[in-house]
Backbone as a ProteinNet text record, in pm:
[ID]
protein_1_A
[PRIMARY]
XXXXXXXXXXXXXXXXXXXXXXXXXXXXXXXXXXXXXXXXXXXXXXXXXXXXXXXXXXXXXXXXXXXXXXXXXXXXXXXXXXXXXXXXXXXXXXXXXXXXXXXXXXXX
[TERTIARY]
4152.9	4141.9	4109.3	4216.4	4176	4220.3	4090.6	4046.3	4049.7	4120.4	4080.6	4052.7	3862.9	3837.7	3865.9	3926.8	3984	3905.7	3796	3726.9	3755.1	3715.7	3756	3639.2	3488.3	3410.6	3359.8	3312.3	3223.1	3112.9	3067.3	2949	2883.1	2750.2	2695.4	2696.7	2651	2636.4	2623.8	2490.6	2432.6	2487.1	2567.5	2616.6	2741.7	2835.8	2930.7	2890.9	2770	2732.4	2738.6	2636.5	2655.3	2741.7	2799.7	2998.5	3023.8	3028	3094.5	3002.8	2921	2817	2840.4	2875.8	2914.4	3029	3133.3	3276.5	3269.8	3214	3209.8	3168.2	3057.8	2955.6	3055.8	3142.6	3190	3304.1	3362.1	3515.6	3450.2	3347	3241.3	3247.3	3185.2	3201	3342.8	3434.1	3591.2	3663.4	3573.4	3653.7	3593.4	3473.8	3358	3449.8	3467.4	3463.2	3651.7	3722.9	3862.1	3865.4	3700.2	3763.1	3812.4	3833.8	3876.6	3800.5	3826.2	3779.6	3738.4	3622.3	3620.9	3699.8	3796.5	3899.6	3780.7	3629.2	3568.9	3439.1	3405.6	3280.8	3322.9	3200.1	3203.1	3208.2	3236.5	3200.4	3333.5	3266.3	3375.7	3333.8	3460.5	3477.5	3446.3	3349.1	3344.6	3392.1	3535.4	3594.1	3657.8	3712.2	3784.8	3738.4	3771.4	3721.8	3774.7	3876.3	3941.3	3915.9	3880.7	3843.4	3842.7	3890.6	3850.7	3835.2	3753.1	3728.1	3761.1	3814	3796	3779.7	3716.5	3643.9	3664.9	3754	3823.2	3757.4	3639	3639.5	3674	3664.8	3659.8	3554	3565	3431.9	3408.2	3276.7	3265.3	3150.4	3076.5	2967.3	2900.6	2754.9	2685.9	2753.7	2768	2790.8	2725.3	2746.7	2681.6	2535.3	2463.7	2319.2	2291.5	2392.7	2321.9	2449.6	2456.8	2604.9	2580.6	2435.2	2398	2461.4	2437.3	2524.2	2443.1	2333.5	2319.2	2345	2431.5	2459.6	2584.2	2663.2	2838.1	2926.2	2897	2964	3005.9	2881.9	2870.5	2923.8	2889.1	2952.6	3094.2	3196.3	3308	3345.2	3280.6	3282.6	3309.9	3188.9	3186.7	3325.1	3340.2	3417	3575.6	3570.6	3736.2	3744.3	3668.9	3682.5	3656.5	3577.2	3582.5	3740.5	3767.4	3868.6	4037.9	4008.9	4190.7	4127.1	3988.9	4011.9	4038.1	4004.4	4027.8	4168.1	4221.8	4353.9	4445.4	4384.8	4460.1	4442.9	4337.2	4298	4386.1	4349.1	4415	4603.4	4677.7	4790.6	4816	4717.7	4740.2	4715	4620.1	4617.6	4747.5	4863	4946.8	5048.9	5071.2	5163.5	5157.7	5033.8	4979.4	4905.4	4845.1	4741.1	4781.5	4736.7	4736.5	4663.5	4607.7	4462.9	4352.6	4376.6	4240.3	4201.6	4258.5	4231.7	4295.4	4327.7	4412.3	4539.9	4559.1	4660.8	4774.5	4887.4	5015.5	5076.8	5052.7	5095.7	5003.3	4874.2	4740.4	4684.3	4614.7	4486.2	4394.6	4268	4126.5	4119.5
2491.2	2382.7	2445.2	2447	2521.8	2400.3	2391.2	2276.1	2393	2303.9	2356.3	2313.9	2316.9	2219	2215.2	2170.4	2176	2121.2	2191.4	2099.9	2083.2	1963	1998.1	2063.1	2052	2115.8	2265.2	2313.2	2441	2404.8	2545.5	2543.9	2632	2665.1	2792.9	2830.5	2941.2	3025.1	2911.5	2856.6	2785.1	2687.6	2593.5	2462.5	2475.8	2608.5	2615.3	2619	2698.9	2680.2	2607.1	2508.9	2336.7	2260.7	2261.5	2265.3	2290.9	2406	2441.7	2376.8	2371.9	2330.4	2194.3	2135.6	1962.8	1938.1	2038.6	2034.5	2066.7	2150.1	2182.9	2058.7	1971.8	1902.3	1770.2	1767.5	1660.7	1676.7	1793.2	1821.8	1790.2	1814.7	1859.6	1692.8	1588	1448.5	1382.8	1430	1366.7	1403.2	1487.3	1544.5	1462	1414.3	1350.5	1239.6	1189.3	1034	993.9	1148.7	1129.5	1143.3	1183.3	1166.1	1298.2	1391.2	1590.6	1627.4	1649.9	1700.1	1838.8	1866.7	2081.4	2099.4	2190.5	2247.3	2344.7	2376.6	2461.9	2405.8	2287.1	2210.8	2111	2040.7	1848	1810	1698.7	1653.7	1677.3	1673.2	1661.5	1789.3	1784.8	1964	1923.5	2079.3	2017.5	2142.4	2200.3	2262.3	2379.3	2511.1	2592.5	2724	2803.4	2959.4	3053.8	2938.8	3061	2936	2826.6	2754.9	2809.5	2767.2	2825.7	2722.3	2724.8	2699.6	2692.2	2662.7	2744.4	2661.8	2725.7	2621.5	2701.9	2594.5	2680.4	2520.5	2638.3	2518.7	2670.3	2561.6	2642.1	2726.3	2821.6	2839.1	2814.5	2801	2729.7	2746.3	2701	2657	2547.2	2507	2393.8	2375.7	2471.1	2442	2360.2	2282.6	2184.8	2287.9	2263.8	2325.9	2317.7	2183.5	2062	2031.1	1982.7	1901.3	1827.6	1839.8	1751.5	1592.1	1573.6	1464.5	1360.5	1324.6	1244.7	1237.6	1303.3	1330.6	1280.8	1258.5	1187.6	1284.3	1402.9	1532.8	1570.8	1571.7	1576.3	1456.6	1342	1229.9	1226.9	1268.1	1260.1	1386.8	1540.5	1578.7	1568.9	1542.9	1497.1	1373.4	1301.1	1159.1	1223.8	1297	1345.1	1445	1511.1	1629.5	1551.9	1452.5	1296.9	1308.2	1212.8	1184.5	1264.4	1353	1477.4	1495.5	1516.8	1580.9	1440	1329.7	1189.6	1220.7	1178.7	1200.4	1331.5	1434.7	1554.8	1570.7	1489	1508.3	1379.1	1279.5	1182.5	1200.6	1258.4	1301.5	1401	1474.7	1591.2	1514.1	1425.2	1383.7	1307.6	1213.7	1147.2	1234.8	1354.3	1442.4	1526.1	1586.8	1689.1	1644.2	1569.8	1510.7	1387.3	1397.9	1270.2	1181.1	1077.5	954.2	1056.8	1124	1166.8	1325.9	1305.1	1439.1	1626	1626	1746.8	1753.6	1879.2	1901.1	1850.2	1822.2	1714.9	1800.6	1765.9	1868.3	1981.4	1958.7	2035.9	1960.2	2031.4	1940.8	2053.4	1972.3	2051.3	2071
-2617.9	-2713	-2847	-2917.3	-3087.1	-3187.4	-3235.6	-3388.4	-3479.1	-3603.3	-3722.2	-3817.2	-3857.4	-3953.7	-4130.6	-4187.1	-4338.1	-4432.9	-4473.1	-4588.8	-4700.8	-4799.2	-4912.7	-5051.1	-4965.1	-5049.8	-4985.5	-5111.8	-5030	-4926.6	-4842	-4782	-4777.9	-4722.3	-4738.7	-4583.5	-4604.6	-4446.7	-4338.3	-4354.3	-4305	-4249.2	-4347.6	-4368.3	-4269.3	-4270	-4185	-4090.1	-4029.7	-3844.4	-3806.7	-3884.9	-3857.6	-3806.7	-3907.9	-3937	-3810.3	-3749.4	-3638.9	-3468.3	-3505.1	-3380.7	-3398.4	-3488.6	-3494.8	-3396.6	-3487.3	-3396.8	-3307.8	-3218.6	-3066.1	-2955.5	-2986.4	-2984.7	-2973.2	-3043.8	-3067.7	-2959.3	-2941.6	-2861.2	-2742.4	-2690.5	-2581.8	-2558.3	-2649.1	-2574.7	-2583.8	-2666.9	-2637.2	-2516.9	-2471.8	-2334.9	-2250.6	-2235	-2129.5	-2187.4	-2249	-2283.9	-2272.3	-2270.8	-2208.2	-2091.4	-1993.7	-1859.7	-1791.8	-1889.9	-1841.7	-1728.8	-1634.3	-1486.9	-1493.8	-1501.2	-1474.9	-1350.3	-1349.8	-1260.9	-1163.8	-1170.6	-1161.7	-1111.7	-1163.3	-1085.2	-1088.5	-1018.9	-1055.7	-1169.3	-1181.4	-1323.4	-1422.5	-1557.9	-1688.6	-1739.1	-1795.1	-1878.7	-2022	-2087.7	-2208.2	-2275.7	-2241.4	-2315.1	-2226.7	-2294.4	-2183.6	-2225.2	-2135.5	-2172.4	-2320.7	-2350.3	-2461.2	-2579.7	-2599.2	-2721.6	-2842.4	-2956.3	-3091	-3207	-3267.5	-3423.6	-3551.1	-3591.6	-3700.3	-3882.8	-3954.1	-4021.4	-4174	-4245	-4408.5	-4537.5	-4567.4	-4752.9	-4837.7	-4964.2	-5100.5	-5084.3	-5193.9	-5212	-5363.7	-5395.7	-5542.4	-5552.6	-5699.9	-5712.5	-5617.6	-5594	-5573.1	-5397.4	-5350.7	-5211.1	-5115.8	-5040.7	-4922	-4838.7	-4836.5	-4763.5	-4623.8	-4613	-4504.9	-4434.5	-4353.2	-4287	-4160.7	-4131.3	-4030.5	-3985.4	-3860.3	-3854.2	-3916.6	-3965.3	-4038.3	-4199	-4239.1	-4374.2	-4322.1	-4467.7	-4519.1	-4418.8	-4499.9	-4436.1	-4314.4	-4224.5	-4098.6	-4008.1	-4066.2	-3988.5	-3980.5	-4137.9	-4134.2	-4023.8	-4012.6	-3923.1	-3788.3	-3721.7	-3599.7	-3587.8	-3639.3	-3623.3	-3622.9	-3752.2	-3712.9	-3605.7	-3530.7	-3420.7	-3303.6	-3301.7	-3140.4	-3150.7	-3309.1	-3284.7	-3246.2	-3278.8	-3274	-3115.2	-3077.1	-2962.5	-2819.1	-2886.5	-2795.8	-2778.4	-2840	-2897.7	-2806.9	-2842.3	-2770.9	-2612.2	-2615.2	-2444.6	-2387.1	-2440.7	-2361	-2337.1	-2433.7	-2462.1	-2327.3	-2304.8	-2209.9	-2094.3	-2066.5	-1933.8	-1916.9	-2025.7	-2033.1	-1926.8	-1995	-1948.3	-1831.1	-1865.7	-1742	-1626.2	-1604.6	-1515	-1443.5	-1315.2	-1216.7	-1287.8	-1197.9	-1188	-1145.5	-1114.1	-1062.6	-1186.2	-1236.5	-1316.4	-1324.5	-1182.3	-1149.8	-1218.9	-1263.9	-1294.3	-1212.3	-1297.5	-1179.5	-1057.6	-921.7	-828.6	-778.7	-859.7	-824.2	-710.4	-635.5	-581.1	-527.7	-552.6	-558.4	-384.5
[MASK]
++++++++++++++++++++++++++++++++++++++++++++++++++++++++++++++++++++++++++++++++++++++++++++++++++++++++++++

């Protein structure tokens, strides 16, 4: 599962971890909340072994400090990475996946 987040302001060191621990966080419940089966335990998967990130602003003056999900920033965050990954998961179960979650022609 590779996101790539596109900002349009700067951030600092800091502000990108965030940034990135938002988006994980967030892929992590679009998968629970699409229902993704771990191929590997019980339960829902909250992502895969080869996942990637990746996270591009400007850089500029007066950079973001903060990006927590209670800030503008962070909310638009989190909300667009639920959303591409709702979206990408449910698409994959459309195609790839039974009712029960296995891959089509898999069984546990």
């Amino acid at each position: 599962i590779n996101q790539a987040l596109i900002l349009s302001h700067p951030l600092t060191p800091k502000a990108r971890a965030e940034a990135l621990a938002l988006t994980a966080a967030a892929r992590a419940l679009g998968l629970c909340e699409a229902g993704v089966q771990s191929r590997f335990g019980s339960g829902n998967a909250a992502g895969t072994g080869t996942d990637c990130i990746v996270i591009a602003s400007p850089t500029g003056v007066r950079p973001l400090d903060w990006v927590g999900m209670h800030t503008p920033m962070g909310n638009a965050i989190g909300r667009a990475a639920l959303q591409a990954t709702l979206r990408g998961a449910r698409e994959w179960l459309a195609e790839f996946a039974d009712r029960t979650g296995n891959r089509k022609g898999e069984r546990r």
